[in-house]
PDB file of C-alpha atoms and ligand atoms in Angstrom:
ATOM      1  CA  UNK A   1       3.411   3.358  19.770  1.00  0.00           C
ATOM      2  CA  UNK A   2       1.893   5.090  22.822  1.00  0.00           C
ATOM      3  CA  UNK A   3       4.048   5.401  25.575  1.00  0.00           C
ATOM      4  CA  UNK A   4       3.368   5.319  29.852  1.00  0.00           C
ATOM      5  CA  UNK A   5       0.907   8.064  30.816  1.00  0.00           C
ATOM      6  CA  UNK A   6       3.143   8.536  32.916  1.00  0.00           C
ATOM      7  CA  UNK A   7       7.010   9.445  33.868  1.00  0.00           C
ATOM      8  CA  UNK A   8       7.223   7.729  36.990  1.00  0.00           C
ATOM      9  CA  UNK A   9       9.559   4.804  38.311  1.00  0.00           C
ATOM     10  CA  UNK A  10       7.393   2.339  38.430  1.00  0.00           C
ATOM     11  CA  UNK A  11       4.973   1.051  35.939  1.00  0.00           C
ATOM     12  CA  UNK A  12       1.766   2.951  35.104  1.00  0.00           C
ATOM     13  CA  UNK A  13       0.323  -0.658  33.504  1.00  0.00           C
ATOM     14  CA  UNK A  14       0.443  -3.974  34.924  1.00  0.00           C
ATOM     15  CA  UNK A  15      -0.474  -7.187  32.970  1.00  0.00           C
ATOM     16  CA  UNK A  16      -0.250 -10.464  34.516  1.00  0.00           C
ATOM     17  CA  UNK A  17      -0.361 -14.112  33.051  1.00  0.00           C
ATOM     18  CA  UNK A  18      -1.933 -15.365  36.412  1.00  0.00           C
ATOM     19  CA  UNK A  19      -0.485 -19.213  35.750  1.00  0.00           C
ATOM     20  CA  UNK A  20       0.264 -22.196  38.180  1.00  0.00           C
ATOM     21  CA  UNK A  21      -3.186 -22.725  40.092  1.00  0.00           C
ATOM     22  CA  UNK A  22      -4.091 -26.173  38.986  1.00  0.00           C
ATOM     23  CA  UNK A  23      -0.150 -27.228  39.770  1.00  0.00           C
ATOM     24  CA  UNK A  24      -0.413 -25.007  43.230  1.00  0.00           C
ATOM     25  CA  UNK A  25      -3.750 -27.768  43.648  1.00  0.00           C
ATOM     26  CA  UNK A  26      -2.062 -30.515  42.483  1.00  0.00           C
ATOM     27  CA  UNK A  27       0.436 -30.225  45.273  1.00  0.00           C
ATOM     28  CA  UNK A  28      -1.717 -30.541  48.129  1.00  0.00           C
ATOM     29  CA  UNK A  29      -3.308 -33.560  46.915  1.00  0.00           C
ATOM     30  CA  UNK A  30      -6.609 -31.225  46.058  1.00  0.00           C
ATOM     31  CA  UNK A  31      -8.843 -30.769  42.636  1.00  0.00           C
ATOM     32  CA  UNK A  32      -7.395 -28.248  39.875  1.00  0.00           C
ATOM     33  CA  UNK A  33     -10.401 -26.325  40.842  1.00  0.00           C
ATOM     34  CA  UNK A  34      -9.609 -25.643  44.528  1.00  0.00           C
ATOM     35  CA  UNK A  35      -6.578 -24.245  42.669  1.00  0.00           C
ATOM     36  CA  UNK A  36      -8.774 -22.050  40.424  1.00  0.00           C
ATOM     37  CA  UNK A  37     -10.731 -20.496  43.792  1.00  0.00           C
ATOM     38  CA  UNK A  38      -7.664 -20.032  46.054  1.00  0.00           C
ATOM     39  CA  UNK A  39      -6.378 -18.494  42.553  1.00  0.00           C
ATOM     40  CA  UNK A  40      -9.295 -16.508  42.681  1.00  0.00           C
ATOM     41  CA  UNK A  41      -8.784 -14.892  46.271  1.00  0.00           C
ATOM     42  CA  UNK A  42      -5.621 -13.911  45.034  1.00  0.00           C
ATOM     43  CA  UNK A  43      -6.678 -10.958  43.007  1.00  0.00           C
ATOM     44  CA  UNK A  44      -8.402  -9.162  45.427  1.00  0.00           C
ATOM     45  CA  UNK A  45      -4.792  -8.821  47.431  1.00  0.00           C
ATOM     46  CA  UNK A  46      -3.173  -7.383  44.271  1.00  0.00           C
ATOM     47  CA  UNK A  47      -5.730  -5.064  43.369  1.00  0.00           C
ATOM     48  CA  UNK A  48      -5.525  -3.419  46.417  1.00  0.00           C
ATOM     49  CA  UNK A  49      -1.894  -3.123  45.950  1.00  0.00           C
ATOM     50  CA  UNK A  50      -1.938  -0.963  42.977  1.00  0.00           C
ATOM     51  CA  UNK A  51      -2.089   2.038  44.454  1.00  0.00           C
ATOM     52  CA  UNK A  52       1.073   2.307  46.557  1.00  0.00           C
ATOM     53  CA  UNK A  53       2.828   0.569  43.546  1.00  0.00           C
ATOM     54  CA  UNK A  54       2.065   3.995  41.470  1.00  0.00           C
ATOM     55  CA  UNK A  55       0.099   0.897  39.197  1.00  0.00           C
ATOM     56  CA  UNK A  56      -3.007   2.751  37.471  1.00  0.00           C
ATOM     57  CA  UNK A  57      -3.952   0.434  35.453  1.00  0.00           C
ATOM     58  CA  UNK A  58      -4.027  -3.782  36.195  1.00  0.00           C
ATOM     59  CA  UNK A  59      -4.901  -6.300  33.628  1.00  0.00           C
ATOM     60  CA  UNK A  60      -4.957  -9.588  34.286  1.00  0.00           C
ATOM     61  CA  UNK A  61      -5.603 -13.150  32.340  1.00  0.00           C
ATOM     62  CA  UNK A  62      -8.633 -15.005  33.799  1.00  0.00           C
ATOM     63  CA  UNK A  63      -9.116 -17.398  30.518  1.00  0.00           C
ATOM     64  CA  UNK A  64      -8.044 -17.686  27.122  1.00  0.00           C
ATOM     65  CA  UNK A  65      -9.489 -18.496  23.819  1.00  0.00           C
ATOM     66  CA  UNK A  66      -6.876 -22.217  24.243  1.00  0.00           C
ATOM     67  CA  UNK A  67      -8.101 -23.058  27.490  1.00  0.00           C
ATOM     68  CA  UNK A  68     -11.505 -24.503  26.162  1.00  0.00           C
ATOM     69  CA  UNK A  69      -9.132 -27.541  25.528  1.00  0.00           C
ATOM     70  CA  UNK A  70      -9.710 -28.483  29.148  1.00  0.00           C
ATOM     71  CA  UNK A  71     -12.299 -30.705  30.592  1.00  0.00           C
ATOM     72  CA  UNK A  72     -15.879 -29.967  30.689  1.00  0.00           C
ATOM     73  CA  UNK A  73     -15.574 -30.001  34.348  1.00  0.00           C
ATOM     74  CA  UNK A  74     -12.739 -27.781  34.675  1.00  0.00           C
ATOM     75  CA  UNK A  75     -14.424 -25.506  31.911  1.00  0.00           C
ATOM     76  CA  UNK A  76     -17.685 -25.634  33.596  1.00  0.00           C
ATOM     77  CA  UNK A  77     -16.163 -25.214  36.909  1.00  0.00           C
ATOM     78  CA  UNK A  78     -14.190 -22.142  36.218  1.00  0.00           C
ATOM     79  CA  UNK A  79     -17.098 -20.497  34.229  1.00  0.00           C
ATOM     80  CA  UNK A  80     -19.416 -20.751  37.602  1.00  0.00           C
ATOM     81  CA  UNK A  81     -16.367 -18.961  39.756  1.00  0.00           C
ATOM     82  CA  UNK A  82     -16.040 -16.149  37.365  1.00  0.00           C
ATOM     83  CA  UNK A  83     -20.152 -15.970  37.631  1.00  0.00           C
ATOM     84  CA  UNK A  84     -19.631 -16.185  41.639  1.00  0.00           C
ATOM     85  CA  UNK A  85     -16.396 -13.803  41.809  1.00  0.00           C
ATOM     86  CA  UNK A  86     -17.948 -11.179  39.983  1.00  0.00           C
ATOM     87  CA  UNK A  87     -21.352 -11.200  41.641  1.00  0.00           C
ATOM     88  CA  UNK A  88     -19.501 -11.291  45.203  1.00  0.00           C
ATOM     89  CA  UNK A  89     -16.761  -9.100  44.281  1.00  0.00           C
ATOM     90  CA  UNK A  90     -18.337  -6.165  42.309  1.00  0.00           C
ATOM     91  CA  UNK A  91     -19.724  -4.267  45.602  1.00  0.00           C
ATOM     92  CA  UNK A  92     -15.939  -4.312  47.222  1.00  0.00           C
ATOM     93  CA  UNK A  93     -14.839  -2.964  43.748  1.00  0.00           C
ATOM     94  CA  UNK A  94     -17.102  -0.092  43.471  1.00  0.00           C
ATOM     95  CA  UNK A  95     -16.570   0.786  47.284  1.00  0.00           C
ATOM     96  CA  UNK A  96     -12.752   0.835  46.832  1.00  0.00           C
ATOM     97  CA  UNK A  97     -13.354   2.977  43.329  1.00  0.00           C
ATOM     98  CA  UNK A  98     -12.177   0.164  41.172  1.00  0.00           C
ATOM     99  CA  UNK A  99     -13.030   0.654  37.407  1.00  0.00           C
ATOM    100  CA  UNK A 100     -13.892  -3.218  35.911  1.00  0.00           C
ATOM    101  CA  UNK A 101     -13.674  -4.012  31.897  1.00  0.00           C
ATOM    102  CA  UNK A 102     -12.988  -6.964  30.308  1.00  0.00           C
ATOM    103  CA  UNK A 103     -11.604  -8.292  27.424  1.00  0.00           C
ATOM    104  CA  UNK A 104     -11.932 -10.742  25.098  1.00  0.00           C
ATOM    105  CA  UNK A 105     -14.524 -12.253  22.853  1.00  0.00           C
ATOM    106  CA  UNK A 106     -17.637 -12.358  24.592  1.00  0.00           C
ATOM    107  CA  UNK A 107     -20.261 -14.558  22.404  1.00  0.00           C
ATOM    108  CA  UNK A 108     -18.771 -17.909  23.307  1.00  0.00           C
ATOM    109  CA  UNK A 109     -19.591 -17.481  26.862  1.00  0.00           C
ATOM    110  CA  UNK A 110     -22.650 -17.647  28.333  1.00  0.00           C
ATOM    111  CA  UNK A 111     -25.430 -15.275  28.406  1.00  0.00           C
ATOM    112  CA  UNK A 112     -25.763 -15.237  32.656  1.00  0.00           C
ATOM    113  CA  UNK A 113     -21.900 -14.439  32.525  1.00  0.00           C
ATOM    114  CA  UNK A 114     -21.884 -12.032  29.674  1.00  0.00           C
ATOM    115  CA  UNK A 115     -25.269 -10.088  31.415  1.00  0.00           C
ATOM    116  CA  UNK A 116     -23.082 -10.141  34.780  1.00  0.00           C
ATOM    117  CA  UNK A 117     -20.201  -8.637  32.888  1.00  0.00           C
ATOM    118  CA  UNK A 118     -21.923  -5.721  31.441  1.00  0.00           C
ATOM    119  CA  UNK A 119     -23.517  -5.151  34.785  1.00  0.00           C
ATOM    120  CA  UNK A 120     -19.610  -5.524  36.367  1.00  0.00           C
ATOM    121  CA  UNK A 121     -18.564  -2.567  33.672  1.00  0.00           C
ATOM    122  CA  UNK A 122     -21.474  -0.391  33.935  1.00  0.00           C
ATOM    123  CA  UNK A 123     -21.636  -0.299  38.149  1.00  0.00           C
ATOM    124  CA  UNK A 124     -17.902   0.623  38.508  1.00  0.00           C
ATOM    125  CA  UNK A 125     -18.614   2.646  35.076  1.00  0.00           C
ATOM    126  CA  UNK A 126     -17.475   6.093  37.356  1.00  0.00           C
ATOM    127  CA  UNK A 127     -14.979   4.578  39.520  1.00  0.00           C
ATOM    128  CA  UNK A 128     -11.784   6.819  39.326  1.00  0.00           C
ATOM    129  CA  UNK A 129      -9.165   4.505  41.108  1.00  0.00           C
ATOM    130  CA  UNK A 130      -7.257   1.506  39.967  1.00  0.00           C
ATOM    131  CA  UNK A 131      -8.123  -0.007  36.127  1.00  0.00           C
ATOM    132  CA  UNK A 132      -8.775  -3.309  36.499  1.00  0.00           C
ATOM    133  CA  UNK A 133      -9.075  -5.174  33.245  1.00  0.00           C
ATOM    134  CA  UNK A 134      -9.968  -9.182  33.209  1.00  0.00           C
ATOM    135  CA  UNK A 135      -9.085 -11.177  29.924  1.00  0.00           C
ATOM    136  CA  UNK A 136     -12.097 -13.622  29.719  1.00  0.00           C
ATOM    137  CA  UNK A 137     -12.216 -15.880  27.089  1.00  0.00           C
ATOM    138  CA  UNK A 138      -9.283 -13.899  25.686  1.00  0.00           C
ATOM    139  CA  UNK A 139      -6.431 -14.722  22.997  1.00  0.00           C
ATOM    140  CA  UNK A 140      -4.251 -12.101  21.420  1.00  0.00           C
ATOM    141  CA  UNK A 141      -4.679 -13.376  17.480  1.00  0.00           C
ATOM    142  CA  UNK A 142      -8.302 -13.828  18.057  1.00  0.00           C
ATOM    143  CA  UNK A 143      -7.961  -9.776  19.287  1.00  0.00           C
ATOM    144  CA  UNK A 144      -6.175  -8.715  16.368  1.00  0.00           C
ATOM    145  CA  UNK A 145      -8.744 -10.826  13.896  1.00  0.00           C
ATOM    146  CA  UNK A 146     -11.856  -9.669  15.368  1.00  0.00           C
ATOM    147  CA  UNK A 147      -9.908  -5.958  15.228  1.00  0.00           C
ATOM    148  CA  UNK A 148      -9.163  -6.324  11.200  1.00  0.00           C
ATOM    149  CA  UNK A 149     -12.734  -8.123  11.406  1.00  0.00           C
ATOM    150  CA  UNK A 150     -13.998  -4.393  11.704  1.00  0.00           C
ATOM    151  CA  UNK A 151     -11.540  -2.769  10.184  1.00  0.00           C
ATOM    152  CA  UNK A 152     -12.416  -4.254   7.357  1.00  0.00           C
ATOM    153  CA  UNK A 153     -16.036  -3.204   7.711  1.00  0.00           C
ATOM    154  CA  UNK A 154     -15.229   0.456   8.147  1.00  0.00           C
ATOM    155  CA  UNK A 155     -13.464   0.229   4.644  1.00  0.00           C
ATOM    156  CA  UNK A 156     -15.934  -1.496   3.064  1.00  0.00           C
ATOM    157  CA  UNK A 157     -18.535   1.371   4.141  1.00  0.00           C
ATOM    158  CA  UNK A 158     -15.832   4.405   3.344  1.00  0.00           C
ATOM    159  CA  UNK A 159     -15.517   5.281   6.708  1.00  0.00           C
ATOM    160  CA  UNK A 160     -11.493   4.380   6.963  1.00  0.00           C
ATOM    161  CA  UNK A 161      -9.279   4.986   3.710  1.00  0.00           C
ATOM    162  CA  UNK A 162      -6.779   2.018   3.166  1.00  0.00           C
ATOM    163  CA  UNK A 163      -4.026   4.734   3.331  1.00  0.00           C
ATOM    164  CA  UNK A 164      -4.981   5.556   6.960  1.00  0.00           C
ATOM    165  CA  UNK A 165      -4.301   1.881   8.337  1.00  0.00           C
ATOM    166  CA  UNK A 166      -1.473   2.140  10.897  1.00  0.00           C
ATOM    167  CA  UNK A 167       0.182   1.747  13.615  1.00  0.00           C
ATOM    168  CA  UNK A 168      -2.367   4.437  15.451  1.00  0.00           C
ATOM    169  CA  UNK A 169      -5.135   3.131  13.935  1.00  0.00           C
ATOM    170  CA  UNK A 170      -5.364  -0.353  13.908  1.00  0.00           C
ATOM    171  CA  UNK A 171      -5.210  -0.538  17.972  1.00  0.00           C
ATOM    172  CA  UNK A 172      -8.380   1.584  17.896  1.00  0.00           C
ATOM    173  CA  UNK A 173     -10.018  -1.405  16.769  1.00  0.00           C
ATOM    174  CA  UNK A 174      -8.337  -3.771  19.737  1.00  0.00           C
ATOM    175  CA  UNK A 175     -10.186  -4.500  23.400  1.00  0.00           C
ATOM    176  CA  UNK A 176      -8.021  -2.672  24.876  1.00  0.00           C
ATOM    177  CA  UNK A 177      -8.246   0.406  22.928  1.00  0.00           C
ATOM    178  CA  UNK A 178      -9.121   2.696  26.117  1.00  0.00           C
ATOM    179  CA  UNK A 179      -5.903   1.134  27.898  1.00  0.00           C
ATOM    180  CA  UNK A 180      -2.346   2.368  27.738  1.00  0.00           C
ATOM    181  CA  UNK A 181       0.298  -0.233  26.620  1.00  0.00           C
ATOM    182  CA  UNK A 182       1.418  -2.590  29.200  1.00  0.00           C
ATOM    183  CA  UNK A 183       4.548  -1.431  30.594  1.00  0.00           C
ATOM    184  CA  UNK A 184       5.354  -4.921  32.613  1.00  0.00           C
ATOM    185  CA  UNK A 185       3.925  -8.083  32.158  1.00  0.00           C
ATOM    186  CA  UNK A 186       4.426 -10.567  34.821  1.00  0.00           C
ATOM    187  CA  UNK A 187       3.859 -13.835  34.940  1.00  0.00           C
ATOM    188  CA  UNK A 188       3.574 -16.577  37.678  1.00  0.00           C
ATOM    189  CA  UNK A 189       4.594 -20.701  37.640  1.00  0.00           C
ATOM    190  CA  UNK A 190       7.973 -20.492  36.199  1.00  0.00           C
ATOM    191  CA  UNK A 191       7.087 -21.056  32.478  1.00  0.00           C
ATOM    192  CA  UNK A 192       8.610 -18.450  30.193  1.00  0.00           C
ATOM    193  CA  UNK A 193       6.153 -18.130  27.469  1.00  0.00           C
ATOM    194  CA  UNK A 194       3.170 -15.477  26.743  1.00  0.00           C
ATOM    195  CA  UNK A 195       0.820 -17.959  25.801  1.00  0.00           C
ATOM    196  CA  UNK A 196      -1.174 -15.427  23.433  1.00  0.00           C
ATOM    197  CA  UNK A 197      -1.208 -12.302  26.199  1.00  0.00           C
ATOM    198  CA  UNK A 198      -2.100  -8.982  24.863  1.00  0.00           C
ATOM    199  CA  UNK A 199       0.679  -9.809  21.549  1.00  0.00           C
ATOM    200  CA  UNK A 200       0.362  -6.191  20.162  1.00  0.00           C
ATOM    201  CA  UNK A 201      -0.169  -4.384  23.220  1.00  0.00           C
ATOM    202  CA  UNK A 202       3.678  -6.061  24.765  1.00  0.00           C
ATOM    203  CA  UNK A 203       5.591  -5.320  22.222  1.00  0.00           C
ATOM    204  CA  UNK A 204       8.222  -2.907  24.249  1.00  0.00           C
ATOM    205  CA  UNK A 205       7.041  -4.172  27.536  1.00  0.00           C
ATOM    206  CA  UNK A 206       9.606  -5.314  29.892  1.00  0.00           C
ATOM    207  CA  UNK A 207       8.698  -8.567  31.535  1.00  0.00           C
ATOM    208  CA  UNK A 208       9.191 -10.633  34.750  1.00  0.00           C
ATOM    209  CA  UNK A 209       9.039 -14.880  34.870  1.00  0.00           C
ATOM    210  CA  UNK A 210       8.356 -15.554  38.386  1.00  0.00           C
ATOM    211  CA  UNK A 211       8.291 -19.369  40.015  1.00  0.00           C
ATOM    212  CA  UNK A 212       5.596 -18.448  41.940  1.00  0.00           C
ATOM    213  CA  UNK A 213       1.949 -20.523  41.836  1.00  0.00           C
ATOM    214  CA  UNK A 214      -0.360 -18.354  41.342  1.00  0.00           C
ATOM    215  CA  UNK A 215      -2.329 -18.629  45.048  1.00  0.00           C
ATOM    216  CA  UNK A 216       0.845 -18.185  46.564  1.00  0.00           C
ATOM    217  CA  UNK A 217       1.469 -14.565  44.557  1.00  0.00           C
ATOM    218  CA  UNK A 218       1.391 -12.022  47.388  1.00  0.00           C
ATOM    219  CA  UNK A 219       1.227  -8.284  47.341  1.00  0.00           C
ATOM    220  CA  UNK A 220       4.954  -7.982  48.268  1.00  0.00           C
ATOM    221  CA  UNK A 221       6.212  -9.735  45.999  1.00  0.00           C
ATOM    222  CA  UNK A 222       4.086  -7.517  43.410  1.00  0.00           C
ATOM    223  CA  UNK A 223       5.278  -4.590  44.903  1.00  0.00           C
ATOM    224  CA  UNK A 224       9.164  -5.950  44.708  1.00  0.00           C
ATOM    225  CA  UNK A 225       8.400  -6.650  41.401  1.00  0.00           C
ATOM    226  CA  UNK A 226       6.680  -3.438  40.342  1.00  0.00           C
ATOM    227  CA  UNK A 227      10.373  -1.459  42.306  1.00  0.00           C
ATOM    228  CA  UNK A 228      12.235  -3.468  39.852  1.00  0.00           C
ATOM    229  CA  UNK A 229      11.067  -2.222  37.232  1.00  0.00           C
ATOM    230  CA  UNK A 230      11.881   0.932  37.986  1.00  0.00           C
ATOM    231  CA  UNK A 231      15.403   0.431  37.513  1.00  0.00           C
ATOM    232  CA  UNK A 232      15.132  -1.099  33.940  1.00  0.00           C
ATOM    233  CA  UNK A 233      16.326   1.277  31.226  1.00  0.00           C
ATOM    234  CA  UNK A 234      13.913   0.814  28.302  1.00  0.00           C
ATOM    235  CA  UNK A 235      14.988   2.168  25.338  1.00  0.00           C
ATOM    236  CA  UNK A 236      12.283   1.865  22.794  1.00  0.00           C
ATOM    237  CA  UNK A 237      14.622   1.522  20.076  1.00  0.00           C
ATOM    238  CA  UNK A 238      17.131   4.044  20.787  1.00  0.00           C
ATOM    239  CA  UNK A 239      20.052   4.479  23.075  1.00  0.00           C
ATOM    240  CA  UNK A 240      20.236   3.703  26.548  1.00  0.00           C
ATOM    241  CA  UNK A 241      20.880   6.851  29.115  1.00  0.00           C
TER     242      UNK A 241
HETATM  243  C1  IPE B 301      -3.967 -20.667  35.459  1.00  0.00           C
HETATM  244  O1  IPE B 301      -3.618 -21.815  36.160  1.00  0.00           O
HETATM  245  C2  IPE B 301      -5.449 -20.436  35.406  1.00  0.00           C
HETATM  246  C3  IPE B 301      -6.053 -20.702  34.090  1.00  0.00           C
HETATM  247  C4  IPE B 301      -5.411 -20.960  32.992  1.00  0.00           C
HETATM  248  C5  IPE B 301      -7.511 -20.674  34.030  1.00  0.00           C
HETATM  249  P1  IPE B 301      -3.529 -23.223  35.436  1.00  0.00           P
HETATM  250  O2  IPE B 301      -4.849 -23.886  35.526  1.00  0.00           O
HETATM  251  O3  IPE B 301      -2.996 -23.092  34.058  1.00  0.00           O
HETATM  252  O4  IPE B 301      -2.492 -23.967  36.367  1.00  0.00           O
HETATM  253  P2  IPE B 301      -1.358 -24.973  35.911  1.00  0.00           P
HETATM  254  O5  IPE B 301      -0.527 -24.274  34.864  1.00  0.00           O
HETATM  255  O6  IPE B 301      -2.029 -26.180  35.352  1.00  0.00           O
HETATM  256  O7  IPE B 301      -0.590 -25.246  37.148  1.00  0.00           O
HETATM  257  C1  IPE B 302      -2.352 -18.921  30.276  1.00  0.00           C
HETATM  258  O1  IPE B 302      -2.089 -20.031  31.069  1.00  0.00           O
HETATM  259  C2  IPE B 302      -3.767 -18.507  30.400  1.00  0.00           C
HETATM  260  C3  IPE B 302      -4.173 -17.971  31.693  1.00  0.00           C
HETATM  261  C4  IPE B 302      -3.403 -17.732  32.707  1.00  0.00           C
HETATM  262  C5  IPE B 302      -5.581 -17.678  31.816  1.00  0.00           C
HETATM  263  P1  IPE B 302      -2.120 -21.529  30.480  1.00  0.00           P
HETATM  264  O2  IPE B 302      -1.778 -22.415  31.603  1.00  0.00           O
HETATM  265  O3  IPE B 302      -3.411 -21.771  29.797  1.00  0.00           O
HETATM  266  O4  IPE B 302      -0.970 -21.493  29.383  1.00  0.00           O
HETATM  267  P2  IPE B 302      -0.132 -22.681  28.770  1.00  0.00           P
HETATM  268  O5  IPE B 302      -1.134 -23.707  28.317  1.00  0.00           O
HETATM  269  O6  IPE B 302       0.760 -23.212  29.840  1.00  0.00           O
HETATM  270  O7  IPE B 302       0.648 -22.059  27.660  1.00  0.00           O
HETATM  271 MG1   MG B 303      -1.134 -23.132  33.296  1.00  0.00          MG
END
């Protein structure tokens, strides 16, 4: 399992199950989609945030492999503001040293997104600050099938023994194989549940169920929640200091 890159209080990897925009819309009387754009304006708050939290790396859930289960509106609606966010967000990322990827399975979604994407990853492509990672179109057993997908393949050709599948290997294979485990997984909206989040990559993370909507998630509050963690004693299986 690979542990923090770090030895620090707070947490070197931040995931977050952004949840609670369409009920934060609802509220005011407004589409799910205003929702989905305030949600949007959100991130750029956290990101900037990282830093001073000692947070490295930042990894948050945009859309997931379930949510296609919406309406064609919503779905259509939320695909154009990822097209828009990244296009109007990508110089500000590059200018504040932000590193993009994504994750996720990318040939479902469309080929202007997927081109705008690519572009996202290769522009910040040097960027040495914060590692900010969006789940797009991402579920964690779709991650682990497309991973034995190629596995699979590599033992078929002879280029991976069956002997040498393990625990080190088989993440090599995942999205998120440049990224260090997530050490706390939040998530916003009051429901308790991971809803298919990075499932290998959490096993030993601690996490935090916040009531928060999503638009109303504010750097303090991440930063409170990152100085938490700090106090946690994670054992990892053995026993506690
Ligand atoms: C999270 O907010 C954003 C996405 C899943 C795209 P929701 O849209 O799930 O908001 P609620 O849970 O309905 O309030
Ligand atoms: C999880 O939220 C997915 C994202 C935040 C993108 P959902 O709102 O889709 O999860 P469920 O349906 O409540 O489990
Ligand atoms: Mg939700």
């Amino acid at each position: 399992m690979s542990r923090p890159l770090r030895e620090t209080d707070g947490p070197c990897h931040v995931a977050i199950i952004m949840d609670g925009n369409g009920r934060w819309a609802t509220q005011k009387g407004r589409p799910r989609l205003f929702g989905h754009h305030a949600g949007a304006r959100r991130v750029r708050e956290i990101v900037e945030a990282c830093p001073d939290a000692g947070v490295k790396y930042l990894t948050i859930f945009a859309f997931s492999t379930e949510n296609w289960k919406r309406t064609q509106v919503e779905v259509a609606g939320l695909m154009s503001l990822f097209r828009r966010y990244i296009m109007k967000e990508m110089q500000a990322f590059v200018k504040e040293n932000v590193r993009v990827r994504f994750i996720g399975d990318r040939p479902r979604l469309d080929a202007k997104l997927r081109g705008l994407m690519d572009e996202a990853e290769r522009m910040t492509g040097h960027c040495t600050g914060t590692n900010l990672t969006i789940a797009l179109n991402y579920g964690g057993r779709d991650e682990v099938a497309r991973a034995t997908q190629r596995l699979a393949q590599d033992v078929a050709d002879g280029k991976l023994h069956p002997d040498d599948v393990n625990e080190e290997t088989l993440p090599r294979y995942l999205d998120t194989h440049v990224l260090p485990d997530p050490d706390l997984v939040i998530r916003t909206s009051g429901e308790a549940r991971i809803s298919n989040f990075l499932l290998w990559q959490s096993a030993y993370a601690e996490y935090e169920f916040v009531d928060t909507l999503w638009p109303d998630f504010s750097a303090e509050e991440f930063a409170a929640l990152c100085g938490a963690y700090g106090k946690r004693d994670r054992r990892f299986g053995a026993v506690g200091r």
